[in-house]
Coordinates of C-alpha atoms and ligand atoms in Angstrom, one line a residue:
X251 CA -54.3 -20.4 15.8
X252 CA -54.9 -16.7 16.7
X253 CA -52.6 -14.0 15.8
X254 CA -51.6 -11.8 18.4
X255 CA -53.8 -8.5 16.9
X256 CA -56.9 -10.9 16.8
X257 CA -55.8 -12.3 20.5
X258 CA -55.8 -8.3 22.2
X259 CA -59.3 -7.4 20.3
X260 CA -60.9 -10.6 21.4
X261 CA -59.9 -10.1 25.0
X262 CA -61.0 -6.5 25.0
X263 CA -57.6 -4.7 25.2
X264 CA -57.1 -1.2 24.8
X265 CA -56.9 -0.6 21.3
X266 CA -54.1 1.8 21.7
X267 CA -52.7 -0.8 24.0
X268 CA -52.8 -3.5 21.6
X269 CA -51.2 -1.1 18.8
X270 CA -48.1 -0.8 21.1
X271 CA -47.8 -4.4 21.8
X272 CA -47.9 -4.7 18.1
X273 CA -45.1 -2.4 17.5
X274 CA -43.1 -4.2 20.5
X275 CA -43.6 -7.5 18.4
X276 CA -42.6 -6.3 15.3
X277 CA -39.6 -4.7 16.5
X278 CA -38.5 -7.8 18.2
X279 CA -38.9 -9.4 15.3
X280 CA -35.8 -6.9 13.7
X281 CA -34.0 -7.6 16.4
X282 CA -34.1 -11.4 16.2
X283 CA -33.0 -11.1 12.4
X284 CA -29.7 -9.2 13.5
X285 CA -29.6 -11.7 16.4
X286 CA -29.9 -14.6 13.1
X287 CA -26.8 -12.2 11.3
X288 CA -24.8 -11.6 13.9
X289 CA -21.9 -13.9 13.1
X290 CA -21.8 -12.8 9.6
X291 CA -22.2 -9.2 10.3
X292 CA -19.8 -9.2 12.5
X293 CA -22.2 -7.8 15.4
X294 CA -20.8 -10.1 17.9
X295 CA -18.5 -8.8 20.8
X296 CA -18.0 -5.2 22.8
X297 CA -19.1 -2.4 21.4
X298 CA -16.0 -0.4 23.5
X299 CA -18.6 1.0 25.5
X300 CA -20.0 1.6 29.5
X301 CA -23.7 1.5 30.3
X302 CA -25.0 4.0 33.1
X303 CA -24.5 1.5 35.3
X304 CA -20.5 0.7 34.1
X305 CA -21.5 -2.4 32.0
X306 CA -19.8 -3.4 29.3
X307 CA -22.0 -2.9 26.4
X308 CA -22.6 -5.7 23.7
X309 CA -22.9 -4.4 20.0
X310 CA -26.1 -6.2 19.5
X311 CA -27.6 -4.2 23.5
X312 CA -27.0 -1.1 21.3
X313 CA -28.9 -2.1 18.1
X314 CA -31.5 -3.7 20.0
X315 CA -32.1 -0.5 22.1
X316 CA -32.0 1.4 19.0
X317 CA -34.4 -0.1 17.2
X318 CA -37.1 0.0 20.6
X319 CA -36.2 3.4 20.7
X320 CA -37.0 4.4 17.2
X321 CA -39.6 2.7 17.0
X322 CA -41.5 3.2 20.1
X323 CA -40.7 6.9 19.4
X324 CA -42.5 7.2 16.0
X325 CA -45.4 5.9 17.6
X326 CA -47.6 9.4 19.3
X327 CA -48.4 6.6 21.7
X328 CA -45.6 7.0 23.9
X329 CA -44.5 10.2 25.8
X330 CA -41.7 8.6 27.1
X331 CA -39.2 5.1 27.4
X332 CA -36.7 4.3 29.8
X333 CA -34.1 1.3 29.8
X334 CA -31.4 -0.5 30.4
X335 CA -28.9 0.8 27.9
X336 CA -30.1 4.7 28.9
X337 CA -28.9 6.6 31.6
X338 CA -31.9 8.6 31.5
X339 CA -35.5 9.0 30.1
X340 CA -36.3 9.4 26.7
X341 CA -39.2 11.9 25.9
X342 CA -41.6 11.2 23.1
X343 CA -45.0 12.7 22.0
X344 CA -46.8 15.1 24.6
X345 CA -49.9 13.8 24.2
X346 CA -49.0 10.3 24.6
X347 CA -50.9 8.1 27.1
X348 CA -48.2 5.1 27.8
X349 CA -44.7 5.2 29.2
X350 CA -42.6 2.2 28.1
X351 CA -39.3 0.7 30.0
X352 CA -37.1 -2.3 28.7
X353 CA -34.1 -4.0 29.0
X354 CA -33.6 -4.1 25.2
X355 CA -31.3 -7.5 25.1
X356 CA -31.2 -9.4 28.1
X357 CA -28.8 -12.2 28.6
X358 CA -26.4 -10.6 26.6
X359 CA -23.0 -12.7 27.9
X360 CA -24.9 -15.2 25.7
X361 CA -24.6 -14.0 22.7
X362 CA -21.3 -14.9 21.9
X363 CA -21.9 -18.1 22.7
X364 CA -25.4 -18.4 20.6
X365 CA -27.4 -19.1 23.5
X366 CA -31.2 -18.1 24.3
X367 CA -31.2 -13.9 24.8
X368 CA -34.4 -11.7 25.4
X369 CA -36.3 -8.4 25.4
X370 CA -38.0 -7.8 28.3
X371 CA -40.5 -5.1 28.6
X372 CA -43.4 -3.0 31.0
X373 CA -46.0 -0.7 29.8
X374 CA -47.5 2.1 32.4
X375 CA -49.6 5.2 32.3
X376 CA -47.7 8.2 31.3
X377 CA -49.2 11.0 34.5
X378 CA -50.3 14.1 33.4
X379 CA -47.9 17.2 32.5
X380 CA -44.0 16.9 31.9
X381 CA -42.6 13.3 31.5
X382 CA -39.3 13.2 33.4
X383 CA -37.5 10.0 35.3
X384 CA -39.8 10.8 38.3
X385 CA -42.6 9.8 36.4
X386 CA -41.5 6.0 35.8
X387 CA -41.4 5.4 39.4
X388 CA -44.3 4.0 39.6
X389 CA -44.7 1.3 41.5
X390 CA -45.0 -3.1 39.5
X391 CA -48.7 -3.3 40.0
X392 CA -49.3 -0.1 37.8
X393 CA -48.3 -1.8 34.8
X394 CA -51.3 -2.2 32.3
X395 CA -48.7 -4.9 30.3
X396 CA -45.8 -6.6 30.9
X397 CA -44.0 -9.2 29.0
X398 CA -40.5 -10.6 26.9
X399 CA -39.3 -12.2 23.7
X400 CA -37.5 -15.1 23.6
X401 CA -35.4 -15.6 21.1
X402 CA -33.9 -19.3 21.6
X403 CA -34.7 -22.1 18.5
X404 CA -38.0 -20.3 18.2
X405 CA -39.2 -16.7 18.9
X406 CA -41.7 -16.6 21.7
X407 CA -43.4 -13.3 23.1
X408 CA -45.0 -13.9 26.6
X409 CA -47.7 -11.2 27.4
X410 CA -49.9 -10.5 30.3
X411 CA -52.6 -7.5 29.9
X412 CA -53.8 -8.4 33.4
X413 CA -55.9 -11.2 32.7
X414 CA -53.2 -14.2 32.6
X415 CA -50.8 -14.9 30.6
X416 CA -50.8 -16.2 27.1
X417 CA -47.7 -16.7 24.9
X418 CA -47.1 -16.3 21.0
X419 CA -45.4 -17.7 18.5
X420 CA -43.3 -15.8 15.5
X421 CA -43.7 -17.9 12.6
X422 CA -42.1 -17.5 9.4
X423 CA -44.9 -15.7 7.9
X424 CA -44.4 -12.7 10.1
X425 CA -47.2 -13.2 12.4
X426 CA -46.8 -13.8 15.8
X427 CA -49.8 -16.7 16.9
X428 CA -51.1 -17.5 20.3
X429 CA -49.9 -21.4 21.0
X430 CA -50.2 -21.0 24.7
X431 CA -53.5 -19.7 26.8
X432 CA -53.7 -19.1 30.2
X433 CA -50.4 -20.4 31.4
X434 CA -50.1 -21.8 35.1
X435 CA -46.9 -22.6 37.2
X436 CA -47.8 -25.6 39.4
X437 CA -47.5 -24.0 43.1
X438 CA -45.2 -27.0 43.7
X439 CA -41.7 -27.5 42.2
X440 CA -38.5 -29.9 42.1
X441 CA -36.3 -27.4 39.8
X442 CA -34.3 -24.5 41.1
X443 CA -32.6 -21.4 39.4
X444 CA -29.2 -20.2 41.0
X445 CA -26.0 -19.0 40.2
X446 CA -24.0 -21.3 42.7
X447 CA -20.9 -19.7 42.4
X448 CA -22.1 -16.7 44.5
X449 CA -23.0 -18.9 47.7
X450 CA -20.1 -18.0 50.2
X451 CA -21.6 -14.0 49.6
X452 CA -25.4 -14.6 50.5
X453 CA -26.9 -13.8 53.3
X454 CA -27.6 -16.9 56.2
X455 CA -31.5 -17.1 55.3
X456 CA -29.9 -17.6 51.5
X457 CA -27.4 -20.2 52.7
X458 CA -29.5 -22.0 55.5
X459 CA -32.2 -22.7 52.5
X460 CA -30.2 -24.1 49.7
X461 CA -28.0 -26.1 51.9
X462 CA -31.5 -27.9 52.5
X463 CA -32.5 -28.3 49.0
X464 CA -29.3 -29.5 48.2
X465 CA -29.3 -32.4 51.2
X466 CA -32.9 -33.6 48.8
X467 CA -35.0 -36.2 50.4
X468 CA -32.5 -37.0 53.4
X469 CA -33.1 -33.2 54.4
X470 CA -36.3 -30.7 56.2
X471 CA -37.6 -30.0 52.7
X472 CA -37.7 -33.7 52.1
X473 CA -37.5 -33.7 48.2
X474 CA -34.7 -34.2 45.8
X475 CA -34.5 -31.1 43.4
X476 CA -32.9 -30.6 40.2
X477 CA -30.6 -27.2 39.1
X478 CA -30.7 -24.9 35.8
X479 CA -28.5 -22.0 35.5
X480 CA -29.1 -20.4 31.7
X481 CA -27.5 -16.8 33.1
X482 CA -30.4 -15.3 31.0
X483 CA -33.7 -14.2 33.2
X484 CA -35.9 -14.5 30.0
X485 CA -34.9 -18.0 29.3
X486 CA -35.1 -19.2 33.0
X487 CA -38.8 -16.9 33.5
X488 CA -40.0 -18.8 30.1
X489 CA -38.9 -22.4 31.6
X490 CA -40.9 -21.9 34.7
X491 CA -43.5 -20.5 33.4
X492 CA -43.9 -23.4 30.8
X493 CA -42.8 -26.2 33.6
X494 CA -42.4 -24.8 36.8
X495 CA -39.6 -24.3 38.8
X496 CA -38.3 -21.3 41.0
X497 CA -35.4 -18.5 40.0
X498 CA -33.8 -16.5 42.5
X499 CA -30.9 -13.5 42.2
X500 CA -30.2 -12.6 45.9
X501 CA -28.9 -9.9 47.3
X502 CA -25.1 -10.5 48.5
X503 CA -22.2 -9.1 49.8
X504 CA -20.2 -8.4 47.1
X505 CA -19.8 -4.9 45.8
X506 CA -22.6 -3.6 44.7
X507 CA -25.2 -6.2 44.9
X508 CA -26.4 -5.5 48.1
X509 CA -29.9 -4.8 46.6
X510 CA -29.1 -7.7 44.4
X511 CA -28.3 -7.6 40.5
X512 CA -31.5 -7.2 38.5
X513 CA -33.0 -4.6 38.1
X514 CA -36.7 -3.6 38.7
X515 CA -38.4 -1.8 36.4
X516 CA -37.5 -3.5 33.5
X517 CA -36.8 -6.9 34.5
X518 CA -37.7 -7.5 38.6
X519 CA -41.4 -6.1 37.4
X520 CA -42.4 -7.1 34.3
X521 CA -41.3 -10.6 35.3
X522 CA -43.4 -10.5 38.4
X523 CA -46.2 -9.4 36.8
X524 CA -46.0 -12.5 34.5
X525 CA -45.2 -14.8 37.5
X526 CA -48.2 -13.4 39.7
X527 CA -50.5 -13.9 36.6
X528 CA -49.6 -16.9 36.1
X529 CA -50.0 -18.5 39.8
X530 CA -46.5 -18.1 40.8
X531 CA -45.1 -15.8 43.7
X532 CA -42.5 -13.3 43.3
X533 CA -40.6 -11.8 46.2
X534 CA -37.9 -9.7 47.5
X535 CA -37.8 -12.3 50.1
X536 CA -39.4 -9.7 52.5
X537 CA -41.7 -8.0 50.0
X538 CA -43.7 -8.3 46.8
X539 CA -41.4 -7.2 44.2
X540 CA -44.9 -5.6 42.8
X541 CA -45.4 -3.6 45.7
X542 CA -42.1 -1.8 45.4
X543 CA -42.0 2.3 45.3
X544 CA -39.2 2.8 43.3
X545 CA -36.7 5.1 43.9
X546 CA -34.7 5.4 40.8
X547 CA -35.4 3.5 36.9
X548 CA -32.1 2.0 37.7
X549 CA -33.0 0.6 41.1
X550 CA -31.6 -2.7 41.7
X551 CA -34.0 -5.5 43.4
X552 CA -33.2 -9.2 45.3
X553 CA -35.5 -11.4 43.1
X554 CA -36.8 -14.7 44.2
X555 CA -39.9 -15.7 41.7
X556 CA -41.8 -18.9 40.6
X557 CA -43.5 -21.8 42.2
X558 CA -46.1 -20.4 45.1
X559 CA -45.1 -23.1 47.3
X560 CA -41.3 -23.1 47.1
X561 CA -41.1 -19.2 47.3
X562 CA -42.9 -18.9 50.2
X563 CA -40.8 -21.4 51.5
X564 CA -37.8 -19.0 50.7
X565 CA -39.9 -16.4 52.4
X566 CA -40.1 -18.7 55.9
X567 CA -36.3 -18.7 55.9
X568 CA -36.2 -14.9 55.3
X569 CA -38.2 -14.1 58.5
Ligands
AHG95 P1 -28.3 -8.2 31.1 O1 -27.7 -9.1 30.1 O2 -29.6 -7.5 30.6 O3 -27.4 -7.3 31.8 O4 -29.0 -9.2 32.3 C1 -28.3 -10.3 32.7 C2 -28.9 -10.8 34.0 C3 -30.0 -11.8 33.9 O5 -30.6 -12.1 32.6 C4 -29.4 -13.1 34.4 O6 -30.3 -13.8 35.1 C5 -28.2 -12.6 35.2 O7 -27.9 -11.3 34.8 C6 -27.0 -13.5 35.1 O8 -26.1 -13.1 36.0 P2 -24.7 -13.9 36.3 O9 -23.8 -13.7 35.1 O10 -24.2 -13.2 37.6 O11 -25.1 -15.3 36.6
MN96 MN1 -31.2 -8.1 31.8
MN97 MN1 -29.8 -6.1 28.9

Protein backbone atom coordinates (compact mmCIF):
# COMPACT_ATOMS: atom_id res chain seq x y z
CA UNK A 1 0.00 0.00 0.00
CA UNK A 2 1.20 3.51 -0.77
CA UNK A 3 1.36 6.22 1.78
CA UNK A 4 -0.15 9.34 0.98
CA UNK A 5 3.44 11.40 0.43
CA UNK A 6 4.51 8.56 -1.94
CA UNK A 7 0.75 8.68 -3.63
CA UNK A 8 1.08 12.91 -4.53
CA UNK A 9 4.86 12.44 -5.85
CA UNK A 10 3.90 9.52 -8.04
CA UNK A 11 0.98 11.35 -9.52
CA UNK A 12 3.02 14.47 -10.13
CA UNK A 13 1.53 16.92 -7.47
CA UNK A 14 2.78 20.13 -6.63
CA UNK A 15 5.27 19.52 -4.22
CA UNK A 16 4.28 22.44 -2.20
CA UNK A 17 0.78 21.11 -2.76
CA UNK A 18 1.48 17.79 -1.46
CA UNK A 19 3.36 19.40 1.74
CA UNK A 20 -0.03 21.07 2.62
CA UNK A 21 -2.08 17.96 2.15
CA UNK A 22 0.41 16.50 4.44
CA UNK A 23 0.02 18.93 7.08
CA UNK A 24 -3.94 18.71 6.59
CA UNK A 25 -3.50 14.87 7.33
CA UNK A 26 -1.49 15.19 10.24
CA UNK A 27 -3.52 17.66 11.77
CA UNK A 28 -6.60 15.59 11.29
CA UNK A 29 -4.93 13.01 12.83
CA UNK A 30 -4.75 15.46 16.38
CA UNK A 31 -8.02 16.08 15.89
CA UNK A 32 -9.27 12.48 15.73
CA UNK A 33 -7.23 11.68 19.07
CA UNK A 34 -9.29 14.50 20.94
CA UNK A 35 -12.33 13.12 19.06
CA UNK A 36 -10.92 9.33 20.70
CA UNK A 37 -10.71 11.56 24.38
CA UNK A 38 -13.46 13.40 24.31
CA UNK A 39 -15.57 11.61 26.85
CA UNK A 40 -12.81 11.40 29.30
CA UNK A 41 -11.65 14.89 28.77
CA UNK A 42 -14.68 16.16 29.13
CA UNK A 43 -14.68 17.87 25.53
CA UNK A 44 -18.15 16.91 24.89
CA UNK A 45 -21.07 19.49 24.91
CA UNK A 46 -21.43 23.52 24.21
CA UNK A 47 -18.73 25.47 24.40
CA UNK A 48 -21.29 28.67 25.58
CA UNK A 49 -20.57 30.01 22.32
CA UNK A 50 -22.22 31.62 18.81
CA UNK A 51 -20.60 31.07 15.43
CA UNK A 52 -20.76 34.04 12.80
CA UNK A 53 -23.49 32.59 11.58
CA UNK A 54 -25.44 32.23 15.35
CA UNK A 55 -24.53 28.45 15.78
CA UNK A 56 -24.10 26.95 18.74
CA UNK A 57 -20.55 26.03 18.98
CA UNK A 58 -19.41 22.44 20.04
CA UNK A 59 -16.15 22.39 22.30
CA UNK A 60 -14.54 19.89 20.02
CA UNK A 61 -15.59 22.79 16.50
CA UNK A 62 -13.27 25.06 18.60
CA UNK A 63 -10.29 22.75 19.11
CA UNK A 64 -10.56 21.29 15.78
CA UNK A 65 -10.50 24.83 14.19
CA UNK A 66 -7.63 25.61 16.38
CA UNK A 67 -5.53 23.12 15.59
CA UNK A 68 -6.17 23.81 11.34
CA UNK A 69 -5.51 27.22 12.19
CA UNK A 70 -2.21 26.79 13.85
CA UNK A 71 -1.11 24.59 12.00
CA UNK A 72 -1.90 25.75 8.58
CA UNK A 73 -0.51 29.12 9.84
CA UNK A 74 3.06 27.91 10.66
CA UNK A 75 3.27 26.65 7.28
CA UNK A 76 4.80 29.96 4.78
CA UNK A 77 2.53 28.02 2.48
CA UNK A 78 -0.54 29.64 3.24
CA UNK A 79 -1.33 33.48 3.01
CA UNK A 80 -4.56 32.95 4.27
CA UNK A 81 -7.62 30.38 5.75
CA UNK A 82 -11.20 30.87 6.03
CA UNK A 83 -13.88 28.64 7.80
CA UNK A 84 -16.63 27.73 9.36
CA UNK A 85 -15.89 28.63 12.97
CA UNK A 86 -14.41 32.25 11.65
CA UNK A 87 -16.28 35.13 10.98
CA UNK A 88 -13.63 36.43 8.85
CA UNK A 89 -10.28 35.53 7.07
CA UNK A 90 -7.27 34.67 8.62
CA UNK A 91 -4.05 36.15 7.13
CA UNK A 92 -0.87 34.13 7.03
CA UNK A 93 2.53 34.39 5.24
CA UNK A 94 2.74 37.12 2.38
CA UNK A 95 4.52 35.20 0.15
CA UNK A 96 2.31 32.27 0.37
CA UNK A 97 0.95 30.64 -2.83
CA UNK A 98 -2.41 28.64 -1.44
CA UNK A 99 -5.46 29.95 0.33
CA UNK A 100 -7.13 27.17 2.47
CA UNK A 101 -11.05 27.14 3.64
CA UNK A 102 -12.60 24.35 6.01
CA UNK A 103 -15.35 23.48 7.98
CA UNK A 104 -13.04 22.19 10.82
CA UNK A 105 -15.70 19.51 12.38
CA UNK A 106 -18.53 18.73 10.41
CA UNK A 107 -21.46 16.86 11.78
CA UNK A 108 -20.91 18.19 15.00
CA UNK A 109 -24.63 17.31 16.59
CA UNK A 110 -22.97 13.91 16.37
CA UNK A 111 -20.59 14.12 18.68
CA UNK A 112 -22.41 13.68 21.67
CA UNK A 113 -23.87 10.84 20.45
CA UNK A 114 -20.33 9.19 19.06
CA UNK A 115 -21.34 9.05 15.68
CA UNK A 116 -19.20 9.55 12.28
CA UNK A 117 -17.99 13.60 12.27
CA UNK A 118 -15.56 15.13 9.58
CA UNK A 119 -13.20 17.82 8.34
CA UNK A 120 -13.86 18.96 5.20
CA UNK A 121 -11.51 21.06 3.32
CA UNK A 122 -10.61 23.15 -0.35
CA UNK A 123 -7.28 24.42 -1.34
CA UNK A 124 -7.09 27.58 -3.99
CA UNK A 125 -4.60 29.94 -5.33
CA UNK A 126 -3.87 32.78 -3.08
CA UNK A 127 -4.12 36.12 -6.10
CA UNK A 128 -1.53 38.45 -6.06
CA UNK A 129 -1.19 41.39 -3.47
CA UNK A 130 -3.28 41.79 -0.10
CA UNK A 131 -5.25 38.53 0.97
CA UNK A 132 -8.65 39.80 2.30
CA UNK A 133 -12.30 37.76 2.26
CA UNK A 134 -12.62 39.01 -1.40
CA UNK A 135 -10.00 36.99 -2.37
CA UNK A 136 -11.62 33.46 -1.41
CA UNK A 137 -14.41 34.15 -3.66
CA UNK A 138 -13.35 32.30 -6.15
CA UNK A 139 -15.39 30.37 -7.78
CA UNK A 140 -15.56 25.58 -7.01
CA UNK A 141 -13.66 24.79 -10.21
CA UNK A 142 -10.62 26.95 -9.04
CA UNK A 143 -9.82 24.55 -6.42
CA UNK A 144 -6.31 22.76 -7.12
CA UNK A 145 -7.59 20.12 -3.98
CA UNK A 146 -10.42 19.33 -2.32
CA UNK A 147 -11.25 16.69 0.12
CA UNK A 148 -12.37 15.44 4.04
CA UNK A 149 -11.55 13.12 6.93
CA UNK A 150 -13.71 10.78 8.20
CA UNK A 151 -13.46 9.94 11.35
CA UNK A 152 -16.11 6.92 11.90
CA UNK A 153 -14.56 3.21 13.14
CA UNK A 154 -11.62 4.14 10.90
CA UNK A 155 -10.00 7.43 9.81
CA UNK A 156 -10.43 7.93 6.06
CA UNK A 157 -9.00 11.13 4.13
CA UNK A 158 -10.73 11.33 0.62
CA UNK A 159 -8.60 13.57 -1.81
CA UNK A 160 -8.98 14.76 -5.30
CA UNK A 161 -5.88 16.83 -6.94
CA UNK A 162 -7.91 16.95 -10.20
CA UNK A 163 -7.16 13.73 -11.49
CA UNK A 164 -9.91 11.38 -9.53
CA UNK A 165 -10.29 10.64 -6.54
CA UNK A 166 -8.40 8.27 -4.32
CA UNK A 167 -8.87 7.69 -0.55
CA UNK A 168 -6.45 6.92 2.42
CA UNK A 169 -6.30 5.09 5.26
CA UNK A 170 -4.79 6.33 8.88
CA UNK A 171 -3.32 3.36 10.31
CA UNK A 172 -1.99 2.99 13.66
CA UNK A 173 1.49 3.64 12.54
CA UNK A 174 0.74 7.19 11.73
CA UNK A 175 0.76 6.88 8.09
CA UNK A 176 -2.16 7.54 6.20
CA UNK A 177 -2.14 4.63 2.99
CA UNK A 178 -4.02 4.73 -0.23
CA UNK A 179 -6.67 1.68 0.02
CA UNK A 180 -8.91 3.11 -2.61
CA UNK A 181 -7.82 4.34 -6.41
CA UNK A 182 -9.87 6.00 -8.69
CA UNK A 183 -13.17 5.89 -6.98
CA UNK A 184 -16.43 5.87 -9.26
CA UNK A 185 -20.13 6.48 -8.26
CA UNK A 186 -22.26 4.24 -10.48
CA UNK A 187 -24.42 6.99 -12.56
CA UNK A 188 -27.35 4.87 -11.37
CA UNK A 189 -28.73 4.59 -7.80
CA UNK A 190 -31.51 2.97 -5.42
CA UNK A 191 -30.33 4.97 -2.20
CA UNK A 192 -31.32 8.48 -1.27
CA UNK A 193 -30.01 11.12 1.36
CA UNK A 194 -32.75 13.42 2.98
CA UNK A 195 -33.71 14.96 5.97
CA UNK A 196 -37.60 14.04 5.72
CA UNK A 197 -38.68 16.00 8.43
CA UNK A 198 -38.29 19.23 6.36
CA UNK A 199 -40.76 18.07 3.44
CA UNK A 200 -43.92 20.37 4.12
CA UNK A 201 -41.04 23.47 3.64
CA UNK A 202 -39.54 22.47 0.09
CA UNK A 203 -40.27 23.86 -2.80
CA UNK A 204 -43.00 21.84 -5.45
CA UNK A 205 -40.08 20.52 -7.77
CA UNK A 206 -38.63 19.11 -4.19
CA UNK A 207 -41.95 17.68 -3.23
CA UNK A 208 -43.34 16.47 -6.75
CA UNK A 209 -39.86 14.35 -6.90
CA UNK A 210 -39.60 12.54 -3.68
CA UNK A 211 -43.22 11.84 -3.51
CA UNK A 212 -42.21 9.62 -6.69
CA UNK A 213 -39.29 7.97 -5.24
CA UNK A 214 -41.19 7.24 -2.28
CA UNK A 215 -44.34 5.52 -4.48
CA UNK A 216 -40.96 2.86 -5.74
CA UNK A 217 -41.76 0.61 -8.54
CA UNK A 218 -45.66 1.39 -8.61
CA UNK A 219 -44.55 5.05 -9.42
CA UNK A 220 -42.94 7.31 -12.90
CA UNK A 221 -39.39 6.61 -11.60
CA UNK A 222 -40.33 2.91 -11.49
CA UNK A 223 -37.74 1.73 -8.90
CA UNK A 224 -38.04 1.07 -5.22
CA UNK A 225 -35.34 3.17 -3.32
CA UNK A 226 -33.84 2.86 -0.01
CA UNK A 227 -33.20 6.07 2.68
CA UNK A 228 -30.05 7.08 4.90
CA UNK A 229 -30.09 10.13 6.86
CA UNK A 230 -26.52 10.23 9.02
CA UNK A 231 -27.09 14.36 9.57
CA UNK A 232 -23.26 14.47 8.79
CA UNK A 233 -22.39 15.51 4.92
CA UNK A 234 -18.92 13.82 5.30
CA UNK A 235 -20.37 10.55 6.28
CA UNK A 236 -23.23 10.54 3.69
CA UNK A 237 -20.42 12.09 0.65
CA UNK A 238 -18.10 9.00 1.83
CA UNK A 239 -21.18 6.36 1.49
CA UNK A 240 -21.90 7.47 -1.99
CA UNK A 241 -18.82 7.84 -3.09
CA UNK A 242 -17.93 4.21 -1.92
CA UNK A 243 -21.55 2.78 -3.08
CA UNK A 244 -23.49 5.20 -4.65
CA UNK A 245 -26.42 6.91 -3.85
CA UNK A 246 -27.61 10.65 -4.09
CA UNK A 247 -27.56 13.46 -1.01
CA UNK A 248 -29.57 16.48 -1.27
CA UNK A 249 -30.03 19.69 1.37
CA UNK A 250 -32.68 21.89 -0.51
CA UNK A 251 -33.40 25.05 -0.18
CA UNK A 252 -36.76 25.64 1.87
CA UNK A 253 -38.91 28.02 3.35
CA UNK A 254 -38.01 28.17 6.65
CA UNK A 255 -36.09 31.05 8.04
CA UNK A 256 -33.07 31.30 6.70
CA UNK A 257 -32.59 28.43 4.39
CA UNK A 258 -33.83 29.92 1.43
CA UNK A 259 -30.33 29.40 -0.17
CA UNK A 260 -30.50 26.10 1.62
CA UNK A 261 -28.20 25.05 4.75
CA UNK A 262 -24.64 24.15 3.65
CA UNK A 263 -22.47 26.15 2.92
CA UNK A 264 -20.31 26.51 -0.23
CA UNK A 265 -16.95 27.05 0.10
CA UNK A 266 -16.16 24.76 2.56
CA UNK A 267 -18.58 22.13 2.22
CA UNK A 268 -21.00 22.68 -1.17
CA UNK A 269 -17.42 22.80 -3.14
CA UNK A 270 -15.02 20.72 -1.95
CA UNK A 271 -17.69 18.02 -2.00
CA UNK A 272 -18.59 18.69 -5.61
CA UNK A 273 -15.31 18.67 -6.63
CA UNK A 274 -15.01 15.11 -5.18
CA UNK A 275 -18.45 14.11 -6.63
CA UNK A 276 -17.62 15.53 -10.29
CA UNK A 277 -14.25 13.56 -10.05
CA UNK A 278 -15.60 10.79 -9.26
CA UNK A 279 -18.50 10.49 -12.08
CA UNK A 280 -21.16 11.88 -9.99
CA UNK A 281 -23.23 15.19 -10.60
CA UNK A 282 -23.59 17.91 -8.20
CA UNK A 283 -26.15 20.58 -8.57
CA UNK A 284 -27.95 23.52 -7.18
CA UNK A 285 -30.82 22.02 -8.95
CA UNK A 286 -30.42 24.91 -11.54
CA UNK A 287 -26.64 25.18 -11.62
CA UNK A 288 -23.33 23.39 -11.08
CA UNK A 289 -22.56 24.08 -7.58
CA UNK A 290 -18.83 24.41 -9.19
CA UNK A 291 -19.72 27.11 -11.38
CA UNK A 292 -20.90 29.29 -8.50
CA UNK A 293 -19.37 33.05 -8.12
CA UNK A 294 -19.52 33.40 -4.64
CA UNK A 295 -20.61 36.24 -2.99
CA UNK A 296 -19.56 35.87 0.56
CA UNK A 297 -17.17 32.79 2.39
CA UNK A 298 -20.26 32.23 4.28
CA UNK A 299 -22.59 31.92 1.31
CA UNK A 300 -25.14 29.33 1.81
CA UNK A 301 -25.89 26.84 -1.34
CA UNK A 302 -29.08 24.24 -2.17
CA UNK A 303 -26.99 20.95 -2.62
CA UNK A 304 -28.18 18.05 -4.54
CA UNK A 305 -24.99 15.72 -5.38
CA UNK A 306 -24.25 12.04 -6.28
CA UNK A 307 -25.37 9.54 -8.78
CA UNK A 308 -25.30 11.26 -12.54
CA UNK A 309 -28.43 9.66 -13.42
CA UNK A 310 -30.63 10.38 -10.37
CA UNK A 311 -29.39 14.09 -10.09
CA UNK A 312 -30.21 14.91 -13.35
CA UNK A 313 -33.41 13.49 -12.72
CA UNK A 314 -33.69 15.99 -9.78
CA UNK A 315 -32.66 18.53 -12.31
CA UNK A 316 -35.79 17.59 -14.79
CA UNK A 317 -38.15 18.32 -11.96
CA UNK A 318 -36.32 21.63 -11.26
CA UNK A 319 -37.05 23.03 -14.81
P1 LIG B 1 -21.93 21.43 10.74
O1 LIG B 1 -21.91 20.42 11.83
O2 LIG B 1 -20.57 21.71 10.18
O3 LIG B 1 -22.69 22.69 11.08
O4 LIG B 1 -22.69 20.80 9.46
C1 LIG B 1 -23.83 20.00 9.62
C2 LIG B 1 -24.52 19.89 8.29
C3 LIG B 1 -24.19 18.68 7.46
O5 LIG B 1 -23.08 17.94 7.82
C4 LIG B 1 -25.41 17.81 7.56
O6 LIG B 1 -25.66 17.20 6.34
C5 LIG B 1 -26.51 18.76 7.92
O7 LIG B 1 -25.90 19.85 8.56
C6 LIG B 1 -27.52 18.14 8.85
O8 LIG B 1 -28.55 19.02 9.01
P2 LIG B 1 -29.91 18.66 9.79
O9 LIG B 1 -29.54 18.61 11.24
O10 LIG B 1 -30.79 19.82 9.42
O11 LIG B 1 -30.41 17.35 9.25
MN1 LIG C 1 -20.55 21.23 8.16
MN1 LIG D 1 -18.73 22.36 11.20
Amino acid sequence: MQPLAKALRQQGVDPDLSHLIDTIGKTCKMIAQHLIQGPVNKLHGCAGTLNSQGERQKQLDIIANDLLKQNLLAQTLVSGLASEEEEHCVIGDPKGRYLVVFDPLDGSSNIDINVSVGTIFSILCAPEGQIDDQSFLQRGHNQVAAGYVLYGPSVIMALTTGQGVDMYSLSQDGNYYQTRHQVKIPPHTQEFAINMSNQRFWDTSMQRYIAHLLEGEQGPIGKRFNMRWIASMVAEVHRILTRGGIFMYPRDNRDSMEHGKLRLMYEGNPMSLLVEQAGGVSSTGNTNIVDICPNDIHQRVPVILGAMAEVKRVITYHR
